[in-house]
């Protein structure tokens, strides 16, 4: 049966804030755009962002302070040209979202309410109660739909068409019935989200399997700074479901089993509002030293009872519901149990500040772009500040959409053919016909548990050497899988097998990159190299995978600027 080829000006993979925003920019300027997404756009992970979106709006704050906090938070690995662009445009981005219909929480005088977040000099997280991401996602999606963007939801993007240094489309199949299609375009943008699901305890949606990263890497294209995985300090104990930084921003106190407010020992000035990597390490250290709480002693308390019912119901209603639902604990009446949870990916597809995907330090891939969490621009460096991710997705989604609009008329449409689907067809066929002895859930569980144990908050050479070998072994075992469902209708067994293949590939990028970085910086903490080494490692990691699946590493200079590299303390 022949595979249909659909032609567009631009194809975007991923319908979260970055993808939908870029699509709207292009469509309302008269370009024909398709958005391919493996779930309904309003189920995109952007909707899970709770706490806020940063912008320097108040008289006490400034754009320069926002830049400084971001660069300092990044442990000086962020590219300062990209940081400057994002922070300068943040106030305009908030006003743009508001004019589209996003309803932010307000102060009594009518201005947009802002709350303090970790590592910030001033309260600058604009919020909509504790469901900021969902408010923005609904707004952007509705406007994109109104402007005529074609959303292909429940379609799985399985491959890119990459030939002679140019990307000219996407190959996908319909999850509902395995119908296949080729989407041919002058420009392709990836906005496929992050990769924290490679860890056992994580805050990510089930769809966040990082497919976009390994789809690109399998073509020999690089991934940048993959070793930097952020652990959020406050995931609900046992499952990692996120309790937003808003809980600490509103005044939540962290307590250990002895009732101590232990952040005094780790960040005496900022306390609970130090940067996320600092607070996560402090929590795990308390647990390691025997001061954990809960039935498994693997958590600490966050106490919000002193805030009172009225404030909690006004500003944190969803967080309260989550704790009641998953732990049976009501934050109005009692402290709740939290611990560090794998949360955010600082690394990703290397792009310049306008979203052009890199081939290496100096060359770019024609017609290929990325934005949002899948991209490494890099505004977060080694550690992201809370509420900068929603800003990054919304601002760079729009900005990269404008870049594509400028570029598109100068790009050539390289016609696609049915042969472009060969790799996808072979992958589907191999999984559907394989009758081996390995099971996907078992392999996935082994990967996630071992990543948590060996490449988590604390890392050592010994553990990561072990993890590299383990990931390679799991990749070999993956070749011998078997799925029970061989049907074509909503075959989630097939989808989960494909996703596991991607997780195994990019997990190797994480551990190989982390093993080579012999220093501690931001979220990457080496117990055998506890200090930051600017002389040897003030560099971005560029990792490449060859046809045999082995990883090689190169390094790229960090773009420095007016904020001088100095020791980072809170």
Coordinates of C-alpha atoms in Angstrom, one line a residue:
X1 CA 0.0 0.0 0.0
X2 CA 1.4 3.4 -1.0
X3 CA 2.3 5.9 1.7
X4 CA 0.7 9.4 1.2
X5 CA 3.0 12.4 1.1
X6 CA 1.6 15.7 2.5
X7 CA 3.4 18.9 1.6
X8 CA 3.6 21.9 4.0
X9 CA 5.8 25.0 4.4
X10 CA 6.7 23.8 7.9
X11 CA 6.2 20.8 10.0
X12 CA 6.5 21.0 13.8
X13 CA 6.8 17.9 16.0
X14 CA 5.3 18.5 19.5
X15 CA 2.2 20.6 20.5
X16 CA 3.3 22.0 23.8
X17 CA 4.0 25.7 24.4
X18 CA 7.0 25.9 22.1
X19 CA 5.5 23.9 19.2
X20 CA 2.0 25.5 19.3
X21 CA 3.5 29.0 19.6
X22 CA 5.8 28.6 16.7
X23 CA 3.0 27.0 14.6
X24 CA 0.7 30.0 15.3
X25 CA 3.5 32.5 14.3
X26 CA 3.9 30.8 10.9
X27 CA 0.2 30.1 10.2
X28 CA -1.0 33.7 10.9
X29 CA 1.7 35.0 8.5
X30 CA 0.2 32.9 5.7
X31 CA 2.4 29.7 5.9
X32 CA 0.9 26.2 5.8
X33 CA 1.8 24.4 9.0
X34 CA 1.4 20.9 10.3
X35 CA 1.9 20.0 14.0
X36 CA 2.4 16.3 14.7
X37 CA 1.8 15.2 18.3
X38 CA 1.5 11.8 19.8
X39 CA -1.3 12.9 22.1
X40 CA -3.9 15.7 22.2
X41 CA -2.2 19.1 22.4
X42 CA -3.8 20.0 25.7
X43 CA -2.2 16.8 27.2
X44 CA 1.2 18.1 26.3
X45 CA 3.6 18.3 29.3
X46 CA 3.7 22.1 29.2
X47 CA 0.3 21.9 30.9
X48 CA 1.9 20.3 34.0
X49 CA 4.0 23.5 34.8
X50 CA 2.5 24.8 38.0
X51 CA 4.5 27.6 39.6
X52 CA 5.0 30.4 37.2
X53 CA 6.8 32.2 34.3
X54 CA 9.6 34.6 34.9
X55 CA 9.7 38.3 33.8
X56 CA 11.2 41.3 35.5
X57 CA 8.1 43.5 35.8
X58 CA 8.3 45.2 39.2
X59 CA 10.1 48.4 40.1
X60 CA 12.3 46.4 42.6
X61 CA 13.4 44.1 39.8
X62 CA 15.4 44.6 36.6
X63 CA 16.2 42.7 33.4
X64 CA 19.9 42.8 34.3
X65 CA 19.1 41.1 37.6
X66 CA 17.1 38.4 35.8
X67 CA 20.0 37.8 33.4
X68 CA 22.5 37.7 36.4
X69 CA 20.3 35.2 38.3
X70 CA 19.9 33.0 35.3
X71 CA 23.7 33.0 34.5
X72 CA 24.6 32.4 38.1
X73 CA 22.0 29.7 38.4
X74 CA 23.4 28.0 35.4
X75 CA 26.8 27.7 37.2
X76 CA 28.1 30.0 34.3
X77 CA 27.5 27.4 31.6
X78 CA 24.7 29.3 30.0
X79 CA 25.3 31.2 26.7
X80 CA 25.0 34.8 27.8
X81 CA 23.8 36.1 24.4
X82 CA 20.8 33.7 24.5
X83 CA 20.1 34.6 28.2
X84 CA 20.2 38.3 27.4
X85 CA 17.7 37.9 24.5
X86 CA 15.3 35.8 26.6
X87 CA 15.4 38.0 29.7
X88 CA 15.0 41.3 27.7
X89 CA 12.0 39.9 25.8
X90 CA 10.4 38.3 28.9
X91 CA 8.1 41.3 29.9
X92 CA 6.9 41.6 26.2
X93 CA 6.2 37.8 26.2
X94 CA 4.0 38.1 29.3
X95 CA 2.1 41.0 27.8
X96 CA 1.7 39.1 24.5
X97 CA 0.3 36.0 26.3
X98 CA -2.0 38.2 28.3
X99 CA -3.4 40.0 25.3
X100 CA -4.1 36.5 23.8
X101 CA -6.3 35.8 26.8
X102 CA -4.1 34.2 29.4
X103 CA -5.6 35.0 32.8
X104 CA -2.8 35.6 35.4
X105 CA -3.4 35.9 39.2
X106 CA -3.6 39.6 40.3
X107 CA -2.5 41.8 43.1
X108 CA -5.0 44.1 44.8
X109 CA -3.9 47.0 42.6
X110 CA -4.6 45.0 39.4
X111 CA -1.0 44.3 38.5
X112 CA 0.1 40.7 37.6
X113 CA 1.0 38.8 40.8
X114 CA 4.5 37.5 41.1
X115 CA 6.0 35.0 43.7
X116 CA 9.6 34.3 44.8
X117 CA 11.3 31.3 43.3
X118 CA 14.7 29.7 44.1
X119 CA 17.9 31.5 43.1
X120 CA 16.1 34.8 42.2
X121 CA 16.9 38.2 43.5
X122 CA 13.3 39.4 43.4
X123 CA 9.8 37.8 43.2
X124 CA 9.4 37.5 39.4
X125 CA 7.4 34.4 38.7
X126 CA 4.1 35.5 37.2
X127 CA 1.5 32.9 37.9
X128 CA -2.1 31.7 37.4
X129 CA -2.8 30.1 40.8
X130 CA -0.7 26.8 40.6
X131 CA -1.7 25.9 37.0
X132 CA 0.3 28.5 35.0
X133 CA 1.4 26.1 32.3
X134 CA -2.1 24.8 31.6
X135 CA -3.5 28.4 31.4
X136 CA -0.8 29.4 28.8
X137 CA -1.1 26.1 26.9
X138 CA -4.9 26.4 26.5
X139 CA -4.5 30.0 25.4
X140 CA -1.9 29.3 22.8
X141 CA -3.5 26.1 21.5
X142 CA -6.9 27.9 21.0
X143 CA -5.3 30.7 19.1
X144 CA -3.3 28.4 16.9
X145 CA -6.4 26.4 16.1
X146 CA -8.3 29.6 15.4
X147 CA -5.6 30.7 13.0
X148 CA -5.9 27.4 11.0
X149 CA -2.9 25.3 12.1
X150 CA -3.3 21.6 11.1
X151 CA -2.9 19.5 14.3
X152 CA -2.3 15.8 13.6
X153 CA -2.9 14.5 17.1
X154 CA -2.3 10.9 18.1
X155 CA 0.4 10.6 15.3
X156 CA 3.8 9.3 16.2
X157 CA 6.7 11.0 14.5
X158 CA 9.2 8.1 14.0
X159 CA 11.9 9.7 11.9
X160 CA 13.2 12.8 10.1
X161 CA 14.1 12.9 6.4
X162 CA 17.8 14.0 6.5
X163 CA 19.9 14.0 3.4
X164 CA 22.9 16.0 2.2
X165 CA 22.9 18.2 5.3
X166 CA 19.3 19.2 5.1
X167 CA 16.1 18.1 6.9
X168 CA 13.1 18.1 4.6
X169 CA 10.3 16.4 6.5
X170 CA 9.0 13.9 9.0
X171 CA 7.8 10.3 8.7
X172 CA 5.0 9.3 11.1
X173 CA 2.3 6.8 11.8
X174 CA -1.2 7.1 13.2
X175 CA -1.4 5.6 16.7
X176 CA -5.1 4.8 16.2
X177 CA -4.6 2.4 13.2
X178 CA -0.9 2.4 12.1
X179 CA -1.7 4.3 9.0
X180 CA 1.6 5.8 7.7
X181 CA 2.4 9.2 6.2
X182 CA 5.2 11.4 5.1
X183 CA 5.2 15.1 5.8
X184 CA 7.4 17.0 3.4
X185 CA 8.4 20.5 4.2
X186 CA 11.0 23.2 3.7
X187 CA 11.4 23.6 7.4
X188 CA 11.1 21.2 10.4
X189 CA 11.1 22.1 14.0
X190 CA 11.3 19.7 17.0
X191 CA 9.5 20.7 20.2
X192 CA 9.3 17.2 21.7
X193 CA 10.1 17.9 25.3
X194 CA 12.5 16.5 27.8
X195 CA 14.0 13.2 28.9
X196 CA 13.6 12.7 32.7
X197 CA 11.5 9.6 32.2
X198 CA 14.8 7.7 31.9
X199 CA 14.8 7.9 35.7
X200 CA 12.7 5.8 38.1
X201 CA 11.4 8.6 40.3
X202 CA 10.5 11.5 37.9
X203 CA 7.9 14.3 37.5
X204 CA 7.4 13.8 33.8
X205 CA 4.2 12.8 31.9
X206 CA 4.2 9.2 30.5
X207 CA 4.6 10.7 27.0
X208 CA 7.9 12.4 27.9
X209 CA 10.1 9.7 26.6
X210 CA 12.7 11.9 24.8
X211 CA 12.1 10.4 21.4
X212 CA 13.1 13.6 19.5
X213 CA 16.6 13.4 20.9
X214 CA 17.4 9.9 19.7
X215 CA 15.6 10.3 16.4
X216 CA 18.1 13.1 15.6
X217 CA 21.1 11.3 17.2
X218 CA 20.5 8.2 15.0
X219 CA 21.3 10.4 12.0
X220 CA 24.7 11.3 13.4
X221 CA 23.6 14.7 14.5
X222 CA 24.8 16.0 17.9
X223 CA 23.2 16.3 21.3
X224 CA 24.5 19.0 23.7
X225 CA 25.1 18.9 27.5
X226 CA 23.1 15.7 28.0
X227 CA 24.8 15.1 31.4
X228 CA 22.9 17.9 33.0
X229 CA 19.6 16.5 34.3
X230 CA 17.8 18.6 36.9
X231 CA 16.4 17.0 40.0
X232 CA 13.5 19.0 41.4
X233 CA 13.6 19.2 45.3
X234 CA 10.0 18.5 45.8
X235 CA 8.5 15.5 44.2
X236 CA 5.9 13.6 46.3
X237 CA 7.5 10.7 48.1
X238 CA 7.5 7.4 46.3
X239 CA 6.2 8.6 42.9
X240 CA 7.9 11.9 42.1
X241 CA 4.6 13.8 41.2
X242 CA 5.6 17.4 41.3
X243 CA 4.9 19.8 44.2
X244 CA 5.8 23.1 42.5
X245 CA 8.5 25.4 43.8
X246 CA 5.6 27.7 44.4
X247 CA 5.1 25.8 47.7
X248 CA 8.6 27.0 48.8
X249 CA 8.0 30.4 47.1
X250 CA 5.0 31.0 49.3
X251 CA 6.9 30.1 52.4
X252 CA 7.1 26.3 52.8
X253 CA 9.7 25.1 55.2
X254 CA 11.8 21.9 54.8
X255 CA 12.2 19.8 57.9
X256 CA 14.1 16.6 58.7
X257 CA 13.2 13.8 61.1
X258 CA 14.6 15.8 64.0
X259 CA 12.4 18.8 63.2
X260 CA 15.4 20.8 62.0
X261 CA 15.0 23.4 59.2
X262 CA 18.1 21.9 57.7
X263 CA 18.6 24.3 54.8
X264 CA 20.4 26.6 57.3
X265 CA 23.4 24.2 56.9
X266 CA 23.5 24.2 53.1
X267 CA 22.3 27.7 52.0
X268 CA 22.1 30.0 55.0
X269 CA 21.2 33.1 52.9
X270 CA 18.6 31.7 50.5
X271 CA 17.4 28.7 52.7
X272 CA 14.6 26.8 50.8
X273 CA 14.9 29.3 47.9
X274 CA 18.5 28.3 46.9
X275 CA 18.8 27.0 43.4
X276 CA 17.2 23.6 42.7
X277 CA 20.5 21.6 42.5
X278 CA 21.6 22.8 45.9
X279 CA 18.2 22.1 47.6
X280 CA 18.0 18.6 46.0
X281 CA 21.5 17.6 47.1
X282 CA 20.7 18.9 50.6
X283 CA 17.5 16.7 50.8
X284 CA 19.3 13.6 49.5
X285 CA 22.2 14.2 52.0
X286 CA 19.8 14.4 54.9
X287 CA 18.2 11.1 53.9
X288 CA 21.6 9.5 53.4
X289 CA 22.7 10.6 56.9
X290 CA 19.7 8.9 58.4
X291 CA 17.4 12.0 59.0
X292 CA 14.8 11.0 56.4
X293 CA 11.1 10.7 57.3
X294 CA 8.1 8.6 56.1
X295 CA 7.6 4.9 56.2
X296 CA 10.7 4.2 54.0
X297 CA 12.8 7.1 55.6
X298 CA 13.4 8.3 52.0
X299 CA 11.7 11.7 52.2
X300 CA 11.7 15.0 54.2
X301 CA 8.8 17.2 55.3
X302 CA 7.6 20.3 53.6
X303 CA 5.5 22.2 56.1
X304 CA 3.0 24.7 54.8
X305 CA 0.5 24.6 57.7
X306 CA 1.6 28.1 58.9
X307 CA 0.3 29.6 55.6
X308 CA -3.3 29.0 56.6
X309 CA -6.2 27.4 54.7
X310 CA -7.2 30.7 52.9
X311 CA -3.8 31.3 51.2
X312 CA -3.3 27.6 50.3
X313 CA -6.8 27.5 48.7
X314 CA -6.2 30.7 46.8
X315 CA -2.6 30.0 45.5
X316 CA -1.9 26.3 45.8
X317 CA -5.2 24.4 45.4
X318 CA -3.9 21.9 42.9
X319 CA -0.8 21.1 45.0
X320 CA -3.1 20.4 48.0
X321 CA -5.3 18.1 45.8
X322 CA -2.2 16.2 44.6
X323 CA -0.9 15.5 48.1
X324 CA -4.3 14.3 49.3
X325 CA -4.7 12.1 46.2
X326 CA -1.3 10.5 46.2
X327 CA -0.3 10.5 49.9
X328 CA -3.5 11.0 51.8
X329 CA -2.0 14.1 53.4
X330 CA -3.6 17.5 53.6
X331 CA -1.1 20.3 53.6
X332 CA -3.5 22.6 55.4
X333 CA -3.4 20.3 58.4
X334 CA 0.0 18.5 58.3
X335 CA 3.4 18.6 56.7
X336 CA 3.7 16.4 53.5
X337 CA 6.4 14.1 52.4
X338 CA 8.7 15.1 49.5
X339 CA 12.0 14.1 48.0
X340 CA 14.1 14.9 44.9
X341 CA 12.6 13.8 41.6
X342 CA 14.1 13.8 38.1
X343 CA 12.4 16.8 36.5
X344 CA 14.1 18.7 33.7
X345 CA 16.6 18.3 30.8
X346 CA 19.1 21.1 30.5
X347 CA 20.7 19.3 27.5
X348 CA 19.2 18.6 24.1
X349 CA 19.5 19.4 20.4
X350 CA 22.1 22.1 20.0
X351 CA 20.8 25.3 18.5
X352 CA 21.9 28.9 18.2
X353 CA 19.8 31.7 19.8
X354 CA 17.5 31.8 16.7
X355 CA 16.8 28.1 16.9
X356 CA 18.9 26.8 14.0
X357 CA 20.1 23.2 14.7
X358 CA 23.8 22.7 14.8
X359 CA 25.8 20.1 12.9
X360 CA 28.9 21.0 14.9
X361 CA 30.6 24.1 16.4
X362 CA 30.4 26.1 13.2
X363 CA 28.0 24.4 10.8
X364 CA 24.2 24.2 10.8
X365 CA 21.6 21.7 9.5
X366 CA 19.6 23.3 6.7
X367 CA 15.9 23.5 7.4
X368 CA 16.0 22.1 10.9
X369 CA 15.1 24.0 14.1
X370 CA 14.3 23.2 17.8
X371 CA 12.8 25.0 20.7
X372 CA 11.6 24.3 24.3
X373 CA 13.0 21.6 26.5
X374 CA 14.2 19.4 23.6
X375 CA 16.6 22.2 22.5
X376 CA 19.8 23.3 24.1
X377 CA 20.1 27.0 23.3
X378 CA 21.7 27.1 26.2
X379 CA 19.9 29.5 28.6
X380 CA 20.0 27.1 31.5
X381 CA 23.6 25.8 31.3
X382 CA 24.2 23.3 34.1
X383 CA 21.1 24.2 36.2
X384 CA 17.8 25.8 35.4
X385 CA 16.1 28.4 37.6
X386 CA 12.5 27.7 38.4
X387 CA 9.9 29.5 36.1
X388 CA 12.5 30.0 33.4
X389 CA 11.4 26.9 31.5
X390 CA 7.9 28.2 30.8
X391 CA 9.5 31.4 29.7
X392 CA 11.9 29.6 27.5
X393 CA 9.2 27.5 25.8
X394 CA 6.9 30.4 25.2
X395 CA 9.5 33.0 24.2
X396 CA 11.7 30.7 22.0
X397 CA 8.7 29.0 20.5
X398 CA 7.5 32.4 19.2
X399 CA 11.1 33.6 18.4
X400 CA 12.0 30.4 16.4
X401 CA 8.7 30.6 14.6
X402 CA 9.7 34.1 13.5
X403 CA 13.1 32.8 12.5
X404 CA 11.5 30.1 10.3
X405 CA 9.3 32.7 8.8
X406 CA 12.3 34.8 7.7
X407 CA 14.2 31.7 6.4
X408 CA 11.4 29.8 4.7
X409 CA 11.3 31.6 1.4
X410 CA 15.0 31.1 0.9
X411 CA 14.8 27.3 1.6
X412 CA 14.4 24.7 -1.0
X413 CA 11.7 22.0 -0.8
X414 CA 13.5 18.7 -1.3
X415 CA 10.8 16.4 -2.6
X416 CA 10.2 13.3 -0.4
X417 CA 9.6 9.8 -1.7
X418 CA 8.2 6.6 -0.2
X419 CA 11.7 5.3 0.4
X420 CA 12.0 7.9 3.1
X421 CA 9.8 5.8 5.3
X422 CA 12.0 2.7 5.0
X423 CA 13.7 3.2 8.4
X424 CA 10.3 3.6 10.2
X425 CA 8.8 0.6 8.3
X426 CA 11.8 -1.6 9.3
X427 CA 11.6 -0.5 12.9
X428 CA 7.9 -1.3 13.2
X429 CA 8.3 -4.6 11.4
X430 CA 11.2 -5.7 13.6
X431 CA 9.3 -5.0 16.8
X432 CA 6.0 -6.6 15.6
X433 CA 7.7 -9.8 14.4
X434 CA 10.3 -10.2 17.1
X435 CA 9.4 -13.2 19.3
X436 CA 12.3 -13.0 21.8
X437 CA 12.3 -13.5 25.5
X438 CA 12.8 -10.0 26.8
X439 CA 9.8 -7.8 28.0
X440 CA 9.6 -4.0 27.5
X441 CA 8.4 -3.2 31.1
X442 CA 11.2 -5.2 32.7
X443 CA 13.9 -3.6 30.6
X444 CA 12.4 -0.1 31.1
X445 CA 12.3 -0.7 34.9
X446 CA 16.0 -1.9 34.9
X447 CA 17.0 1.2 32.9
X448 CA 15.1 3.7 35.1
X449 CA 16.2 2.1 38.4
X450 CA 19.9 1.9 37.4
X451 CA 19.9 5.5 36.0
X452 CA 18.5 6.7 39.4
X453 CA 21.1 4.6 41.3
X454 CA 24.2 5.3 39.2
X455 CA 23.6 8.6 37.4
X456 CA 21.4 10.5 39.8
X457 CA 21.9 13.4 42.2
X458 CA 25.3 12.2 43.3
X459 CA 27.7 10.6 40.7
X460 CA 31.1 8.8 40.8
X461 CA 33.3 7.4 38.1
X462 CA 32.8 3.8 39.5
X463 CA 29.0 4.1 39.3
X464 CA 29.0 5.7 35.8
X465 CA 31.4 3.1 34.3
X466 CA 29.0 0.5 35.7
X467 CA 26.0 2.4 34.1
X468 CA 27.6 2.7 30.7
X469 CA 28.1 -1.1 30.6
X470 CA 24.6 -1.6 31.9
X471 CA 22.9 0.6 29.2
X472 CA 24.9 -1.2 26.5
X473 CA 23.8 -4.5 27.9
X474 CA 20.2 -3.4 28.0
X475 CA 20.4 -2.2 24.3
X476 CA 21.6 -5.7 23.3
X477 CA 18.8 -7.3 25.3
X478 CA 16.3 -4.9 23.6
X479 CA 17.1 -6.6 20.3
X480 CA 15.5 -9.8 21.8
X481 CA 12.1 -8.3 22.9
X482 CA 8.7 -9.6 22.4
X483 CA 5.3 -7.8 22.5
X484 CA 2.0 -9.6 22.9
X485 CA -0.2 -7.1 20.9
X486 CA 0.4 -7.5 17.2
X487 CA -2.7 -5.6 16.2
X488 CA -3.0 -2.2 14.4
X489 CA -5.5 -0.5 16.7
X490 CA -4.1 1.7 19.5
X491 CA -1.2 -0.7 19.9
X492 CA 0.4 0.8 23.0
X493 CA 2.7 -2.2 23.4
X494 CA 4.3 -1.3 20.1
X495 CA 4.5 2.4 21.0
X496 CA 6.1 1.7 24.4
X497 CA 8.7 -0.6 22.7
X498 CA 9.7 2.1 20.2
X499 CA 9.9 4.7 23.1
X500 CA 12.1 2.3 25.1
X501 CA 14.5 2.0 22.2
X502 CA 14.8 5.8 22.2
X503 CA 15.3 6.0 26.0
X504 CA 18.1 3.4 25.8
X505 CA 19.9 5.4 23.1
X506 CA 19.9 8.8 24.8
X507 CA 20.6 7.4 28.2
X508 CA 24.0 6.4 26.9
X509 CA 24.5 10.0 25.9
X510 CA 23.7 11.1 29.5
X511 CA 26.2 8.7 31.2
X512 CA 29.0 8.9 28.6
X513 CA 28.9 12.8 28.8
X514 CA 28.7 12.7 32.6
X515 CA 31.6 10.2 32.9
X516 CA 33.8 12.5 30.8
X517 CA 33.0 15.7 32.8
X518 CA 35.4 15.4 35.7
X519 CA 34.1 18.3 37.8
X520 CA 30.9 19.3 39.7
X521 CA 28.8 22.0 38.1
X522 CA 25.1 22.7 38.7
X523 CA 23.0 19.6 38.5
X524 CA 26.1 17.4 37.7
X525 CA 27.6 16.6 41.0
X526 CA 30.7 14.3 41.1
X527 CA 31.6 13.0 44.6
X528 CA 35.1 12.2 43.2
X529 CA 35.5 15.7 41.7
X530 CA 33.6 18.0 44.0
X531 CA 34.7 21.4 42.7
X532 CA 34.0 23.2 39.5
X533 CA 36.9 23.2 37.0
X534 CA 36.6 26.2 34.8
X535 CA 40.0 25.7 33.3
X536 CA 39.1 22.4 31.7
X537 CA 35.3 22.2 31.7
X538 CA 33.8 25.7 31.1
X539 CA 32.7 24.1 27.8
X540 CA 29.6 22.6 26.3
X541 CA 29.6 18.8 25.6
X542 CA 28.8 17.9 22.0
X543 CA 28.1 14.1 21.7
X544 CA 27.7 12.1 18.5
X545 CA 26.5 8.5 18.0
X546 CA 28.0 6.5 15.1
X547 CA 26.2 3.7 13.1
X548 CA 27.4 1.1 15.6
X549 CA 25.7 3.0 18.4
X550 CA 29.0 4.2 20.1
X551 CA 29.3 7.8 21.5
X552 CA 32.1 10.2 20.7
X553 CA 32.5 13.6 22.5
X554 CA 33.7 17.0 21.4
X555 CA 33.5 20.3 23.2
X556 CA 32.2 23.8 22.3
X557 CA 33.0 27.1 23.8
X558 CA 30.5 28.8 26.1
X559 CA 29.4 32.2 25.0
X560 CA 30.5 34.5 27.8
X561 CA 29.4 38.1 28.4
X562 CA 29.1 40.9 30.9
X563 CA 28.4 38.5 33.9
X564 CA 31.9 37.4 35.0
X565 CA 32.4 33.8 36.0
X566 CA 32.7 33.6 39.8
X567 CA 32.0 31.2 42.7
X568 CA 28.3 30.4 43.1
X569 CA 27.0 30.5 46.6
X570 CA 23.5 30.9 48.1

